[in-house]
PDB file of C-alpha atoms in Angstrom:
ATOM      1  CA  UNK A   1     -13.310 -55.721 -18.636  1.00 56.00           C
ATOM      2  CA  UNK A   2     -11.644 -53.176 -16.364  1.00 66.00           C
ATOM      3  CA  UNK A   3      -8.766 -52.774 -18.844  1.00 72.00           C
ATOM      4  CA  UNK A   4     -11.279 -52.155 -21.623  1.00 78.00           C
ATOM      5  CA  UNK A   5     -13.002 -49.281 -19.785  1.00 81.00           C
ATOM      6  CA  UNK A   6      -9.664 -47.805 -18.694  1.00 82.00           C
ATOM      7  CA  UNK A   7      -8.368 -47.947 -22.277  1.00 84.00           C
ATOM      8  CA  UNK A   8     -11.529 -46.400 -23.708  1.00 87.00           C
ATOM      9  CA  UNK A   9     -11.509 -43.611 -21.116  1.00 88.00           C
ATOM     10  CA  UNK A  10      -7.904 -42.759 -21.949  1.00 89.00           C
ATOM     11  CA  UNK A  11      -8.613 -42.901 -25.659  1.00 90.00           C
ATOM     12  CA  UNK A  12     -11.594 -40.575 -25.247  1.00 92.00           C
ATOM     13  CA  UNK A  13      -9.546 -38.119 -23.156  1.00 93.00           C
ATOM     14  CA  UNK A  14      -6.656 -38.318 -25.612  1.00 93.00           C
ATOM     15  CA  UNK A  15      -8.886 -37.575 -28.602  1.00 93.00           C
ATOM     16  CA  UNK A  16     -10.294 -34.553 -26.811  1.00 93.00           C
ATOM     17  CA  UNK A  17      -6.854 -33.168 -25.975  1.00 94.00           C
ATOM     18  CA  UNK A  18      -5.687 -33.636 -29.580  1.00 94.00           C
ATOM     19  CA  UNK A  19      -8.514 -31.447 -30.903  1.00 93.00           C
ATOM     20  CA  UNK A  20      -6.557 -28.383 -29.810  1.00 93.00           C
ATOM     21  CA  UNK A  21      -3.057 -29.726 -29.521  1.00 92.00           C
ATOM     22  CA  UNK A  22      -0.483 -27.051 -28.811  1.00 92.00           C
ATOM     23  CA  UNK A  23       1.894 -26.060 -31.617  1.00 90.00           C
ATOM     24  CA  UNK A  24       5.637 -26.665 -31.055  1.00 86.00           C
ATOM     25  CA  UNK A  25       6.058 -23.045 -29.980  1.00 86.00           C
ATOM     26  CA  UNK A  26       3.518 -20.459 -28.906  1.00 84.00           C
ATOM     27  CA  UNK A  27       3.568 -17.121 -27.143  1.00 80.00           C
ATOM     28  CA  UNK A  28       2.298 -16.451 -23.643  1.00 77.00           C
ATOM     29  CA  UNK A  29      -1.022 -14.905 -24.662  1.00 79.00           C
ATOM     30  CA  UNK A  30      -4.562 -14.254 -23.426  1.00 78.00           C
ATOM     31  CA  UNK A  31      -5.916 -16.053 -26.513  1.00 86.00           C
ATOM     32  CA  UNK A  32      -4.231 -19.399 -25.819  1.00 90.00           C
ATOM     33  CA  UNK A  33      -6.423 -22.500 -25.696  1.00 93.00           C
ATOM     34  CA  UNK A  34      -4.135 -25.494 -26.134  1.00 95.00           C
ATOM     35  CA  UNK A  35      -3.611 -29.001 -24.801  1.00 95.00           C
ATOM     36  CA  UNK A  36      -0.327 -30.888 -24.461  1.00 95.00           C
ATOM     37  CA  UNK A  37      -1.001 -34.637 -24.036  1.00 95.00           C
ATOM     38  CA  UNK A  38       1.713 -37.057 -22.940  1.00 95.00           C
ATOM     39  CA  UNK A  39       1.599 -40.754 -22.156  1.00 94.00           C
ATOM     40  CA  UNK A  40       3.902 -42.285 -19.568  1.00 92.00           C
ATOM     41  CA  UNK A  41       4.643 -45.640 -18.018  1.00 90.00           C
ATOM     42  CA  UNK A  42       5.670 -46.112 -14.429  1.00 87.00           C
ATOM     43  CA  UNK A  43       7.390 -49.468 -15.023  1.00 88.00           C
ATOM     44  CA  UNK A  44       9.643 -48.352 -17.911  1.00 88.00           C
ATOM     45  CA  UNK A  45       9.836 -44.641 -17.025  1.00 89.00           C
ATOM     46  CA  UNK A  46       8.998 -43.814 -20.638  1.00 91.00           C
ATOM     47  CA  UNK A  47       7.256 -40.572 -21.575  1.00 93.00           C
ATOM     48  CA  UNK A  48       5.771 -39.873 -25.005  1.00 94.00           C
ATOM     49  CA  UNK A  49       4.516 -36.558 -26.355  1.00 94.00           C
ATOM     50  CA  UNK A  50       1.462 -37.478 -28.437  1.00 94.00           C
ATOM     51  CA  UNK A  51       1.147 -35.982 -31.913  1.00 93.00           C
ATOM     52  CA  UNK A  52      -1.780 -37.862 -33.450  1.00 92.00           C
ATOM     53  CA  UNK A  53      -3.869 -41.013 -33.597  1.00 92.00           C
ATOM     54  CA  UNK A  54      -3.662 -42.904 -36.881  1.00 90.00           C
ATOM     55  CA  UNK A  55      -5.577 -46.136 -37.416  1.00 86.00           C
ATOM     56  CA  UNK A  56      -4.792 -48.418 -34.498  1.00 88.00           C
ATOM     57  CA  UNK A  57      -1.712 -46.519 -33.380  1.00 90.00           C
ATOM     58  CA  UNK A  58      -0.880 -43.504 -31.278  1.00 93.00           C
ATOM     59  CA  UNK A  59       2.038 -41.616 -32.790  1.00 93.00           C
ATOM     60  CA  UNK A  60       4.340 -39.364 -30.826  1.00 92.00           C
ATOM     61  CA  UNK A  61       7.876 -38.610 -29.745  1.00 93.00           C
ATOM     62  CA  UNK A  62       9.730 -40.375 -26.961  1.00 93.00           C
ATOM     63  CA  UNK A  63      11.587 -38.347 -24.322  1.00 91.00           C
ATOM     64  CA  UNK A  64      15.279 -38.914 -24.996  1.00 87.00           C
ATOM     65  CA  UNK A  65      18.389 -36.806 -24.357  1.00 82.00           C
ATOM     66  CA  UNK A  66      16.411 -34.074 -22.592  1.00 84.00           C
ATOM     67  CA  UNK A  67      13.846 -33.610 -25.361  1.00 88.00           C
ATOM     68  CA  UNK A  68      10.914 -35.278 -27.111  1.00 91.00           C
ATOM     69  CA  UNK A  69      12.609 -36.295 -30.327  1.00 86.00           C
ATOM     70  CA  UNK A  70      12.573 -40.035 -31.050  1.00 87.00           C
ATOM     71  CA  UNK A  71       9.645 -41.190 -33.215  1.00 90.00           C
ATOM     72  CA  UNK A  72       7.480 -43.626 -31.250  1.00 91.00           C
ATOM     73  CA  UNK A  73       4.275 -45.633 -31.720  1.00 91.00           C
ATOM     74  CA  UNK A  74       1.904 -47.129 -29.173  1.00 91.00           C
ATOM     75  CA  UNK A  75      -0.797 -49.564 -30.185  1.00 91.00           C
ATOM     76  CA  UNK A  76      -4.251 -48.523 -28.985  1.00 89.00           C
ATOM     77  CA  UNK A  77      -4.830 -51.955 -27.460  1.00 87.00           C
ATOM     78  CA  UNK A  78      -1.788 -51.303 -25.242  1.00 88.00           C
ATOM     79  CA  UNK A  79      -3.166 -47.979 -23.987  1.00 88.00           C
ATOM     80  CA  UNK A  80      -4.291 -49.455 -20.661  1.00 85.00           C
ATOM     81  CA  UNK A  81      -0.600 -49.909 -19.783  1.00 88.00           C
ATOM     82  CA  UNK A  82       0.027 -46.157 -20.106  1.00 91.00           C
ATOM     83  CA  UNK A  83      -1.210 -43.220 -18.065  1.00 92.00           C
ATOM     84  CA  UNK A  84      -2.299 -39.960 -19.658  1.00 94.00           C
ATOM     85  CA  UNK A  85      -1.037 -36.591 -18.477  1.00 95.00           C
ATOM     86  CA  UNK A  86      -2.459 -33.421 -20.031  1.00 96.00           C
ATOM     87  CA  UNK A  87      -1.276 -29.860 -19.625  1.00 95.00           C
ATOM     88  CA  UNK A  88      -3.785 -27.232 -20.672  1.00 95.00           C
ATOM     89  CA  UNK A  89      -2.960 -23.630 -21.520  1.00 94.00           C
ATOM     90  CA  UNK A  90      -6.015 -21.371 -21.396  1.00 92.00           C
ATOM     91  CA  UNK A  91      -5.222 -17.678 -21.600  1.00 87.00           C
ATOM     92  CA  UNK A  92      -2.524 -17.079 -18.996  1.00 83.00           C
ATOM     93  CA  UNK A  93      -3.652 -20.119 -16.996  1.00 88.00           C
ATOM     94  CA  UNK A  94      -1.744 -23.394 -17.025  1.00 90.00           C
ATOM     95  CA  UNK A  95      -3.353 -26.511 -15.534  1.00 93.00           C
ATOM     96  CA  UNK A  96      -1.598 -29.861 -15.176  1.00 94.00           C
ATOM     97  CA  UNK A  97      -3.757 -33.001 -15.023  1.00 95.00           C
ATOM     98  CA  UNK A  98      -1.581 -35.894 -13.864  1.00 94.00           C
ATOM     99  CA  UNK A  99      -4.035 -38.695 -14.647  1.00 92.00           C
ATOM    100  CA  UNK A 100      -6.864 -39.484 -17.045  1.00 92.00           C
ATOM    101  CA  UNK A 101      -9.497 -39.285 -14.318  1.00 92.00           C
ATOM    102  CA  UNK A 102      -8.261 -35.874 -13.159  1.00 94.00           C
ATOM    103  CA  UNK A 103      -8.312 -34.586 -16.725  1.00 94.00           C
ATOM    104  CA  UNK A 104     -11.839 -35.828 -17.396  1.00 93.00           C
ATOM    105  CA  UNK A 105     -13.065 -34.431 -14.078  1.00 94.00           C
ATOM    106  CA  UNK A 106     -11.373 -31.119 -14.805  1.00 93.00           C
ATOM    107  CA  UNK A 107     -13.019 -30.868 -18.206  1.00 93.00           C
ATOM    108  CA  UNK A 108     -16.455 -31.789 -16.881  1.00 93.00           C
ATOM    109  CA  UNK A 109     -16.267 -29.276 -14.012  1.00 94.00           C
ATOM    110  CA  UNK A 110     -14.649 -26.547 -16.160  1.00 92.00           C
ATOM    111  CA  UNK A 111     -11.815 -26.258 -13.649  1.00 93.00           C
ATOM    112  CA  UNK A 112      -9.517 -24.509 -16.146  1.00 93.00           C
ATOM    113  CA  UNK A 113     -12.189 -21.995 -17.135  1.00 91.00           C
ATOM    114  CA  UNK A 114     -12.949 -21.300 -13.477  1.00 92.00           C
ATOM    115  CA  UNK A 115      -9.248 -20.779 -12.833  1.00 90.00           C
ATOM    116  CA  UNK A 116      -9.202 -18.382 -15.801  1.00 88.00           C
ATOM    117  CA  UNK A 117     -12.077 -16.337 -14.327  1.00 88.00           C
ATOM    118  CA  UNK A 118     -10.251 -16.211 -11.007  1.00 85.00           C
ATOM    119  CA  UNK A 119      -7.049 -15.187 -12.776  1.00 82.00           C
ATOM    120  CA  UNK A 120      -8.856 -12.447 -14.726  1.00 80.00           C
ATOM    121  CA  UNK A 121     -10.182 -10.964 -11.484  1.00 81.00           C
ATOM    122  CA  UNK A 122      -6.816 -10.895  -9.747  1.00 76.00           C
ATOM    123  CA  UNK A 123      -5.074  -9.691 -12.911  1.00 77.00           C
ATOM    124  CA  UNK A 124      -7.518  -6.765 -13.113  1.00 76.00           C
ATOM    125  CA  UNK A 125      -6.853  -5.990  -9.460  1.00 75.00           C
ATOM    126  CA  UNK A 126      -3.104  -6.167 -10.092  1.00 67.00           C
ATOM    127  CA  UNK A 127      -3.382  -3.898 -13.146  1.00 70.00           C
ATOM    128  CA  UNK A 128      -5.354  -1.308 -11.166  1.00 73.00           C
ATOM    129  CA  UNK A 129      -3.019  -1.227  -8.172  1.00 69.00           C
ATOM    130  CA  UNK A 130       0.426  -1.719  -9.740  1.00 69.00           C
ATOM    131  CA  UNK A 131       2.850   1.070  -8.966  1.00 69.00           C
ATOM    132  CA  UNK A 132       5.213   0.701 -11.885  1.00 63.00           C
ATOM    133  CA  UNK A 133       7.096   4.005 -11.865  1.00 63.00           C
ATOM    134  CA  UNK A 134       9.733   2.891  -9.389  1.00 64.00           C
ATOM    135  CA  UNK A 135      12.992   4.811  -9.206  1.00 82.00           C
ATOM    136  CA  UNK A 136      16.495   3.357  -9.452  1.00 84.00           C
ATOM    137  CA  UNK A 137      16.889   2.844  -5.707  1.00 87.00           C
ATOM    138  CA  UNK A 138      13.582   0.976  -5.374  1.00 86.00           C
ATOM    139  CA  UNK A 139      14.621  -1.375  -8.183  1.00 88.00           C
ATOM    140  CA  UNK A 140      18.097  -1.832  -6.699  1.00 91.00           C
ATOM    141  CA  UNK A 141      16.691  -2.566  -3.232  1.00 90.00           C
ATOM    142  CA  UNK A 142      14.439  -5.264  -4.712  1.00 89.00           C
ATOM    143  CA  UNK A 143      17.378  -6.894  -6.497  1.00 90.00           C
ATOM    144  CA  UNK A 144      19.365  -6.948  -3.239  1.00 91.00           C
ATOM    145  CA  UNK A 145      16.352  -8.357  -1.383  1.00 90.00           C
ATOM    146  CA  UNK A 146      15.958 -11.187  -3.921  1.00 89.00           C
ATOM    147  CA  UNK A 147      19.688 -11.898  -3.640  1.00 89.00           C
ATOM    148  CA  UNK A 148      19.285 -12.428   0.107  1.00 89.00           C
ATOM    149  CA  UNK A 149      16.271 -14.705  -0.435  1.00 89.00           C
ATOM    150  CA  UNK A 150      18.148 -16.908  -2.919  1.00 88.00           C
ATOM    151  CA  UNK A 151      21.167 -17.041  -0.597  1.00 87.00           C
ATOM    152  CA  UNK A 152      18.999 -18.718   2.053  1.00 87.00           C
ATOM    153  CA  UNK A 153      18.538 -21.750  -0.232  1.00 84.00           C
ATOM    154  CA  UNK A 154      22.166 -22.720   0.347  1.00 80.00           C
ATOM    155  CA  UNK A 155      24.936 -21.645   2.692  1.00 80.00           C
ATOM    156  CA  UNK A 156      24.378 -17.868   2.827  1.00 84.00           C
ATOM    157  CA  UNK A 157      27.961 -16.884   3.663  1.00 83.00           C
ATOM    158  CA  UNK A 158      29.254 -18.875   0.681  1.00 80.00           C
ATOM    159  CA  UNK A 159      26.609 -17.625  -1.741  1.00 83.00           C
ATOM    160  CA  UNK A 160      27.828 -15.433  -4.589  1.00 85.00           C
ATOM    161  CA  UNK A 161      25.709 -13.261  -6.826  1.00 85.00           C
ATOM    162  CA  UNK A 162      24.603 -15.056  -9.976  1.00 88.00           C
ATOM    163  CA  UNK A 163      23.743 -13.448 -13.279  1.00 89.00           C
ATOM    164  CA  UNK A 164      20.035 -12.887 -13.950  1.00 91.00           C
ATOM    165  CA  UNK A 165      18.451 -12.188 -17.307  1.00 92.00           C
ATOM    166  CA  UNK A 166      16.479  -8.988 -17.811  1.00 92.00           C
ATOM    167  CA  UNK A 167      13.323 -11.160 -17.964  1.00 91.00           C
ATOM    168  CA  UNK A 168      14.146 -12.775 -14.608  1.00 92.00           C
ATOM    169  CA  UNK A 169      14.828  -9.373 -13.060  1.00 92.00           C
ATOM    170  CA  UNK A 170      11.523  -8.022 -14.329  1.00 91.00           C
ATOM    171  CA  UNK A 171       9.678 -11.062 -12.960  1.00 89.00           C
ATOM    172  CA  UNK A 172      11.482 -10.738  -9.606  1.00 88.00           C
ATOM    173  CA  UNK A 173      10.452  -7.098  -9.342  1.00 88.00           C
ATOM    174  CA  UNK A 174       6.862  -7.135 -10.607  1.00 87.00           C
ATOM    175  CA  UNK A 175       5.794 -10.792 -10.390  1.00 83.00           C
ATOM    176  CA  UNK A 176       4.380 -13.037 -13.136  1.00 80.00           C
ATOM    177  CA  UNK A 177       1.232 -10.950 -13.597  1.00 81.00           C
ATOM    178  CA  UNK A 178       3.246  -8.145 -15.185  1.00 82.00           C
ATOM    179  CA  UNK A 179       3.069 -10.020 -18.509  1.00 81.00           C
ATOM    180  CA  UNK A 180      -0.712  -9.653 -18.528  1.00 79.00           C
ATOM    181  CA  UNK A 181      -0.635  -5.911 -17.817  1.00 82.00           C
ATOM    182  CA  UNK A 182      -2.045  -3.791 -20.670  1.00 83.00           C
ATOM    183  CA  UNK A 183       0.945  -1.426 -20.447  1.00 85.00           C
ATOM    184  CA  UNK A 184       3.574  -4.138 -20.213  1.00 84.00           C
ATOM    185  CA  UNK A 185       5.500  -2.896 -23.258  1.00 86.00           C
ATOM    186  CA  UNK A 186       5.949   0.597 -21.775  1.00 88.00           C
ATOM    187  CA  UNK A 187       6.706  -0.764 -18.309  1.00 87.00           C
ATOM    188  CA  UNK A 188       9.305  -3.226 -19.600  1.00 88.00           C
ATOM    189  CA  UNK A 189      11.000  -0.549 -21.745  1.00 91.00           C
ATOM    190  CA  UNK A 190      11.299   1.776 -18.722  1.00 90.00           C
ATOM    191  CA  UNK A 191      12.494  -1.088 -16.538  1.00 90.00           C
ATOM    192  CA  UNK A 192      15.216  -1.948 -19.060  1.00 93.00           C
ATOM    193  CA  UNK A 193      16.483   1.639 -18.952  1.00 91.00           C
ATOM    194  CA  UNK A 194      16.563   1.555 -15.143  1.00 90.00           C
ATOM    195  CA  UNK A 195      18.580  -1.667 -15.193  1.00 92.00           C
ATOM    196  CA  UNK A 196      20.978  -0.257 -17.792  1.00 92.00           C
ATOM    197  CA  UNK A 197      21.352   2.861 -15.630  1.00 91.00           C
ATOM    198  CA  UNK A 198      22.236   0.731 -12.605  1.00 92.00           C
ATOM    199  CA  UNK A 199      24.786  -1.123 -14.719  1.00 92.00           C
ATOM    200  CA  UNK A 200      26.366   2.106 -15.955  1.00 91.00           C
ATOM    201  CA  UNK A 201      26.761   3.345 -12.363  1.00 91.00           C
ATOM    202  CA  UNK A 202      28.428   0.092 -11.298  1.00 91.00           C
ATOM    203  CA  UNK A 203      25.619  -1.154  -9.046  1.00 91.00           C
ATOM    204  CA  UNK A 204      25.022  -4.021 -11.466  1.00 93.00           C
ATOM    205  CA  UNK A 205      27.495  -5.786 -13.696  1.00 92.00           C
ATOM    206  CA  UNK A 206      26.328  -6.378 -17.253  1.00 93.00           C
ATOM    207  CA  UNK A 207      27.119  -9.888 -18.491  1.00 91.00           C
ATOM    208  CA  UNK A 208      26.473 -10.280 -22.203  1.00 87.00           C
ATOM    209  CA  UNK A 209      23.551  -8.469 -23.850  1.00 90.00           C
ATOM    210  CA  UNK A 210      20.681  -9.302 -21.548  1.00 92.00           C
ATOM    211  CA  UNK A 211      22.178 -10.659 -18.303  1.00 93.00           C
ATOM    212  CA  UNK A 212      23.111  -8.683 -15.203  1.00 94.00           C
ATOM    213  CA  UNK A 213      24.800  -9.512 -11.894  1.00 92.00           C
ATOM    214  CA  UNK A 214      24.555  -7.691  -8.584  1.00 92.00           C
ATOM    215  CA  UNK A 215      27.658  -5.739  -7.563  1.00 90.00           C
ATOM    216  CA  UNK A 216      28.808  -5.117  -3.987  1.00 89.00           C
ATOM    217  CA  UNK A 217      28.722  -1.396  -4.820  1.00 90.00           C
ATOM    218  CA  UNK A 218      24.942  -1.623  -4.606  1.00 90.00           C
ATOM    219  CA  UNK A 219      25.133  -1.657  -0.801  1.00 90.00           C
ATOM    220  CA  UNK A 220      27.223   1.543  -0.835  1.00 89.00           C
ATOM    221  CA  UNK A 221      24.694   3.214  -3.128  1.00 89.00           C
ATOM    222  CA  UNK A 222      21.761   2.191  -0.939  1.00 87.00           C
ATOM    223  CA  UNK A 223      23.613   3.298   2.210  1.00 87.00           C
ATOM    224  CA  UNK A 224      24.494   6.681   0.682  1.00 83.00           C
ATOM    225  CA  UNK A 225      20.911   7.131  -0.440  1.00 82.00           C
ATOM    226  CA  UNK A 226      19.600   6.312   3.040  1.00 80.00           C
ATOM    227  CA  UNK A 227      22.019   8.835   4.545  1.00 82.00           C
ATOM    228  CA  UNK A 228      20.915  11.516   2.088  1.00 78.00           C
ATOM    229  CA  UNK A 229      17.293  10.728   2.904  1.00 75.00           C
ATOM    230  CA  UNK A 230      17.998  11.152   6.622  1.00 79.00           C
ATOM    231  CA  UNK A 231      19.725  14.457   5.964  1.00 75.00           C
ATOM    232  CA  UNK A 232      16.833  15.631   3.857  1.00 67.00           C
ATOM    233  CA  UNK A 233      14.308  14.679   6.546  1.00 76.00           C
ATOM    234  CA  UNK A 234      16.439  16.391   9.200  1.00 68.00           C
ATOM    235  CA  UNK A 235      16.544  19.550   7.072  1.00 71.00           C
ATOM    236  CA  UNK A 236      12.792  19.413   6.575  1.00 72.00           C
ATOM    237  CA  UNK A 237      12.238  19.041  10.325  1.00 80.00           C
ATOM    238  CA  UNK A 238      14.653  21.894  11.072  1.00 77.00           C
ATOM    239  CA  UNK A 239      12.947  24.140   8.533  1.00 72.00           C
ATOM    240  CA  UNK A 240       9.558  23.277   9.996  1.00 78.00           C
ATOM    241  CA  UNK A 241      10.865  24.007  13.473  1.00 81.00           C
ATOM    242  CA  UNK A 242      12.310  27.346  12.357  1.00 76.00           C
ATOM    243  CA  UNK A 243       8.991  28.178  10.681  1.00 72.00           C
ATOM    244  CA  UNK A 244       6.983  27.576  13.829  1.00 80.00           C
ATOM    245  CA  UNK A 245       9.539  29.421  15.980  1.00 78.00           C
ATOM    246  CA  UNK A 246       9.263  32.340  13.594  1.00 77.00           C
ATOM    247  CA  UNK A 247       5.480  32.184  13.784  1.00 73.00           C
ATOM    248  CA  UNK A 248       5.628  32.049  17.579  1.00 77.00           C
ATOM    249  CA  UNK A 249       7.998  35.041  17.724  1.00 78.00           C
ATOM    250  CA  UNK A 250       5.790  36.958  15.305  1.00 73.00           C
ATOM    251  CA  UNK A 251       2.701  36.234  17.398  1.00 77.00           C
ATOM    252  CA  UNK A 252       4.501  37.199  20.605  1.00 74.00           C
ATOM    253  CA  UNK A 253       5.729  40.432  19.021  1.00 77.00           C
ATOM    254  CA  UNK A 254       2.232  41.206  17.713  1.00 72.00           C
ATOM    255  CA  UNK A 255       0.737  40.501  21.138  1.00 73.00           C
ATOM    256  CA  UNK A 256       3.284  42.750  22.838  1.00 77.00           C
ATOM    257  CA  UNK A 257       2.686  45.525  20.307  1.00 70.00           C
ATOM    258  CA  UNK A 258      -1.067  45.211  20.818  1.00 65.00           C
ATOM    259  CA  UNK A 259      -0.597  45.411  24.592  1.00 72.00           C
ATOM    260  CA  UNK A 260       1.533  48.544  24.279  1.00 67.00           C
ATOM    261  CA  UNK A 261      -1.034  50.077  21.918  1.00 67.00           C
ATOM    262  CA  UNK A 262      -3.873  49.334  24.350  1.00 70.00           C
ATOM    263  CA  UNK A 263      -2.023  50.843  27.300  1.00 68.00           C
ATOM    264  CA  UNK A 264      -1.218  53.939  25.219  1.00 63.00           C
ATOM    265  CA  UNK A 265      -4.845  54.528  24.316  1.00 61.00           C
ATOM    266  CA  UNK A 266      -6.132  53.768  27.773  1.00 55.00           C
TER     267      UNK A 266
END
């Protein structure tokens, strides 16, 4: 009896997820509303990407050689031996439901839709506050900072700079929400030019068409920039000091002239 209810619950959840099954490839878009259902067995470690239900069989592709490729069938009466995992893509939100019960509960409580509302709020906040007109040095400093962070995952002194794609660099700099920004096309085009500029000056090494690697020269560039900034601030302070000294001298001279004028008319 228990197996019957478990099988029927999984079949119901599976049918629901197949109503909007994700295509083989789709773009990261605000209009997404797809499900990706897979069945897996703990005892055999098998995982099957479900394509359809036909008659008394569930048809899909078995995970083999790092991809879902091998045609596979599961009889519906054997469904109680499998667990259902569903990944839902709704707008820019991705929700993973590891079991049938979690998927059903998530659908009943609209957990994905609530996550989408939450995401929309924070995306709007991000869009309104993003400062995207960074200069070359700001971008270079961020790349160096991310290099240090990744170095901490291993032995830092043995860590060498690895190539990063232009997409990875953009994500490192702006975060994932940049792809939902209404001006993403303009921002990404400007960012690409900044990266190419850093490569042409030797601060980054271009590897292939779209990959870049941090160069040790970046530290020299940042150091020189910091020194120039200090010099500029020192000059500003000196000019301000000279201005106020000049004002003070002018006031003292005017006061002395006024005193002489008063004593002459007295």
